[in-house]
Short mmCIF file of the C-alpha atoms (twelve columns), coordinates in Angstrom:
data_MODEL
# 
_entry.id   MODEL 
# 
loop_
_atom_site.group_PDB 
_atom_site.id 
_atom_site.type_symbol 
_atom_site.label_atom_id 
_atom_site.label_alt_id 
_atom_site.label_comp_id 
_atom_site.label_asym_id 
_atom_site.label_seq_id 
_atom_site.Cartn_x 
_atom_site.Cartn_y 
_atom_site.Cartn_z 
_atom_site.pdbx_PDB_model_num 
ATOM 1   C CA . MET A 1   14.949 -2.388  6.497   1 
ATOM 2   C CA . SER A 2   15.869 1.116   7.629   1 
ATOM 3   C CA . ALA A 3   18.808 -0.172  9.729   1 
ATOM 4   C CA . TRP A 4   19.991 -2.413  6.889   1 
ATOM 5   C CA . GLN A 5   19.859 0.325   4.244   1 
ATOM 6   C CA . SER A 6   21.791 2.708   6.516   1 
ATOM 7   C CA . LYS A 7   24.431 0.032   7.086   1 
ATOM 8   C CA . MET A 8   24.681 -0.543  3.321   1 
ATOM 9   C CA . ASP A 9   24.714 3.234   2.620   1 
ATOM 10  C CA . GLN A 10  21.662 2.819   0.396   1 
ATOM 11  C CA . SER A 11  18.211 4.372   0.353   1 
ATOM 12  C CA . PHE A 12  14.967 2.512   -0.348  1 
ATOM 13  C CA . VAL A 13  11.272 3.288   -0.537  1 
ATOM 14  C CA . GLY A 14  9.092  0.444   0.670   1 
ATOM 15  C CA . THR A 15  5.526  -0.686  0.998   1 
ATOM 16  C CA . TYR A 16  6.335  -1.556  4.636   1 
ATOM 17  C CA . ASP A 17  6.417  2.233   5.242   1 
ATOM 18  C CA . GLY A 18  3.086  2.762   3.477   1 
ATOM 19  C CA . GLN A 19  4.808  4.061   0.350   1 
ATOM 20  C CA . GLU A 20  4.509  3.057   -3.302  1 
ATOM 21  C CA . PRO A 21  7.981  2.182   -4.593  1 
ATOM 22  C CA . ASN A 22  8.726  3.223   -8.148  1 
ATOM 23  C CA . TYR A 23  11.185 1.097   -10.071 1 
ATOM 24  C CA . TYR A 24  12.087 2.648   -13.447 1 
ATOM 25  C CA . GLY A 25  8.484  3.796   -13.907 1 
ATOM 26  C CA . ILE A 26  6.838  0.667   -12.484 1 
ATOM 27  C CA . THR A 27  4.743  1.515   -9.416  1 
ATOM 28  C CA . PHE A 28  4.293  -1.122  -6.732  1 
ATOM 29  C CA . PRO A 29  2.097  -2.675  -5.573  1 
ATOM 30  C CA . THR A 30  -0.297 -1.145  -8.153  1 
ATOM 31  C CA . ASP A 31  1.374  -2.620  -11.240 1 
ATOM 32  C CA . LEU A 32  1.461  -5.997  -9.521  1 
ATOM 33  C CA . THR A 33  -2.184 -6.023  -8.424  1 
ATOM 34  C CA . ASN A 34  -3.612 -4.734  -11.711 1 
ATOM 35  C CA . GLY A 35  -2.267 -7.742  -13.624 1 
ATOM 36  C CA . LYS A 36  0.267  -5.790  -15.684 1 
ATOM 37  C CA . TYR A 37  3.026  -8.208  -14.676 1 
ATOM 38  C CA . ASN A 38  1.090  -11.483 -14.852 1 
ATOM 39  C CA . ASN A 39  3.434  -13.966 -16.572 1 
ATOM 40  C CA . HIS A 40  6.227  -11.364 -16.516 1 
ATOM 41  C CA . ILE A 41  7.829  -12.149 -13.137 1 
ATOM 42  C CA . LYS A 42  10.695 -14.620 -13.237 1 
ATOM 43  C CA . PHE A 43  12.291 -16.111 -10.132 1 
ATOM 44  C CA . ASP A 44  15.583 -17.760 -11.072 1 
ATOM 45  C CA . GLU A 45  14.666 -17.675 -14.798 1 
ATOM 46  C CA . VAL A 46  11.292 -19.416 -14.199 1 
ATOM 47  C CA . THR A 47  8.049  -17.554 -14.899 1 
ATOM 48  C CA . THR A 48  6.376  -17.372 -11.506 1 
ATOM 49  C CA . ALA A 49  2.868  -16.393 -10.461 1 
ATOM 50  C CA . VAL A 50  2.911  -14.031 -7.489  1 
ATOM 51  C CA . THR A 51  0.174  -12.367 -5.493  1 
ATOM 52  C CA . TRP A 52  0.285  -9.191  -3.430  1 
ATOM 53  C CA . SER A 53  -0.542 -10.112 0.156   1 
ATOM 54  C CA . PRO A 54  0.854  -7.643  2.718   1 
ATOM 55  C CA . ASP A 55  -0.524 -9.722  5.596   1 
ATOM 56  C CA . GLY A 56  0.686  -13.042 4.143   1 
ATOM 57  C CA . SER A 57  -2.783 -14.497 3.766   1 
ATOM 58  C CA . GLY A 58  -4.058 -16.450 0.795   1 
ATOM 59  C CA . GLU A 59  -3.396 -19.694 -0.992  1 
ATOM 60  C CA . SER A 60  -0.726 -18.573 -3.467  1 
ATOM 61  C CA . ALA A 61  2.618  -20.365 -3.377  1 
ATOM 62  C CA . ASN A 62  4.348  -16.968 -3.778  1 
ATOM 63  C CA . LYS A 63  2.878  -14.189 -1.640  1 
ATOM 64  C CA . VAL A 64  4.669  -10.852 -1.923  1 
ATOM 65  C CA . VAL A 65  4.309  -9.242  1.502   1 
ATOM 66  C CA . ALA A 66  6.548  -6.200  0.966   1 
ATOM 67  C CA . ILE A 67  8.364  -4.432  -1.862  1 
ATOM 68  C CA . ALA A 68  11.277 -2.016  -1.766  1 
ATOM 69  C CA . SER A 69  13.073 -0.102  -4.466  1 
ATOM 70  C CA . GLY A 70  15.970 2.275   -4.417  1 
ATOM 71  C CA . LYS A 71  19.454 3.184   -5.522  1 
ATOM 72  C CA . VAL A 72  22.191 0.696   -4.775  1 
ATOM 73  C CA . SER A 73  24.767 3.478   -4.664  1 
ATOM 74  C CA . LYS A 74  24.614 7.196   -4.080  1 
ATOM 75  C CA . ASN A 75  27.200 7.605   -6.833  1 
ATOM 76  C CA . ASN A 76  25.173 6.170   -9.708  1 
ATOM 77  C CA . PHE A 77  21.650 5.687   -10.994 1 
ATOM 78  C CA . ASN A 78  21.470 1.889   -10.735 1 
ATOM 79  C CA . MET A 79  18.424 0.716   -8.849  1 
ATOM 80  C CA . ALA A 80  17.432 -2.506  -7.149  1 
ATOM 81  C CA . LEU A 81  13.979 -3.932  -6.575  1 
ATOM 82  C CA . TYR A 82  13.341 -6.264  -3.655  1 
ATOM 83  C CA . PHE A 83  10.371 -8.591  -3.249  1 
ATOM 84  C CA . PHE A 84  9.877  -10.008 0.246   1 
ATOM 85  C CA . VAL A 85  8.053  -13.240 -0.437  1 
ATOM 86  C CA . ILE A 86  6.464  -16.029 1.521   1 
ATOM 87  C CA . GLN A 87  7.226  -18.906 -0.820  1 
ATOM 88  C CA . ASN A 88  5.624  -22.190 0.107   1 
ATOM 89  C CA . ASN A 89  5.407  -20.928 3.716   1 
ATOM 90  C CA . GLN A 90  9.101  -19.945 3.847   1 
ATOM 91  C CA . PRO A 91  10.520 -16.393 3.856   1 
ATOM 92  C CA . LYS A 92  12.532 -15.457 0.768   1 
ATOM 93  C CA . VAL A 93  14.013 -12.170 -0.397  1 
ATOM 94  C CA . TYR A 94  14.384 -11.724 -4.138  1 
ATOM 95  C CA . ILE A 95  16.261 -8.946  -5.914  1 
ATOM 96  C CA . SER A 96  15.895 -7.648  -9.445  1 
ATOM 97  C CA . ARG A 97  18.159 -5.286  -11.293 1 
ATOM 98  C CA . THR A 98  16.246 -5.591  -14.550 1 
ATOM 99  C CA . THR A 99  16.422 -2.303  -16.425 1 
ATOM 100 C CA . ASN A 100 14.400 -2.933  -19.567 1 
ATOM 101 C CA . GLY A 101 12.115 -5.367  -21.350 1 
ATOM 102 C CA . ASP A 102 8.723  -6.775  -20.486 1 
ATOM 103 C CA . ASP A 103 9.872  -9.218  -17.804 1 
ATOM 104 C CA . LEU A 104 11.286 -8.654  -14.331 1 
ATOM 105 C CA . TYR A 105 14.047 -11.131 -13.532 1 
ATOM 106 C CA . PHE A 106 14.674 -11.911 -9.863  1 
ATOM 107 C CA . SER A 107 17.187 -14.033 -8.022  1 
ATOM 108 C CA . GLU A 108 17.386 -14.734 -4.326  1 
ATOM 109 C CA . THR A 109 19.463 -12.080 -2.598  1 
ATOM 110 C CA . GLN A 110 22.907 -13.097 -1.403  1 
ATOM 111 C CA . ASN A 111 22.783 -10.572 1.439   1 
ATOM 112 C CA . ASN A 112 22.612 -12.688 4.592   1 
ATOM 113 C CA . ASP A 113 21.690 -9.747  6.835   1 
ATOM 114 C CA . LEU A 114 18.632 -8.990  4.733   1 
ATOM 115 C CA . LYS A 115 17.610 -12.656 4.502   1 
ATOM 116 C CA . SER A 116 17.984 -13.271 8.239   1 
ATOM 117 C CA . GLY A 117 16.207 -10.009 9.095   1 
ATOM 118 C CA . PHE A 118 13.196 -10.975 7.004   1 
ATOM 119 C CA . ALA A 119 13.268 -14.517 8.417   1 
ATOM 120 C CA . ASN A 120 13.208 -13.067 11.955  1 
ATOM 121 C CA . ILE A 121 10.193 -10.920 11.104  1 
ATOM 122 C CA . PHE A 122 8.471  -13.906 9.498   1 
ATOM 123 C CA . ASN A 123 9.157  -16.219 12.452  1 
ATOM 124 C CA . ASN A 124 7.982  -13.728 15.077  1 
# 
């Protein structure tokens, strides 16, 4: 992630570095594990149950193994939130740019470098 964010000229805080990312006042993974976002996570417009599982264990169809948040540009305040997910035993990277409301809306990232990097980690 550190090489990717440097290449993209972005800066992220991630659980993979032992940190607690803060996304517009939402602290991860705490606000995920305490149930605050149960029924408030949407992958591609569909309400999706997710579990926090940094080692990828468990029976959930959507295991969030890492989370990152940060500014998408040094020139503005817009943030992005990434969930690195093992979805039905496949690596997926979802991005949210939700800025308000009770729900977090995610779509699969279109960044091929990020997707392939996570897939490489998952497969090794």
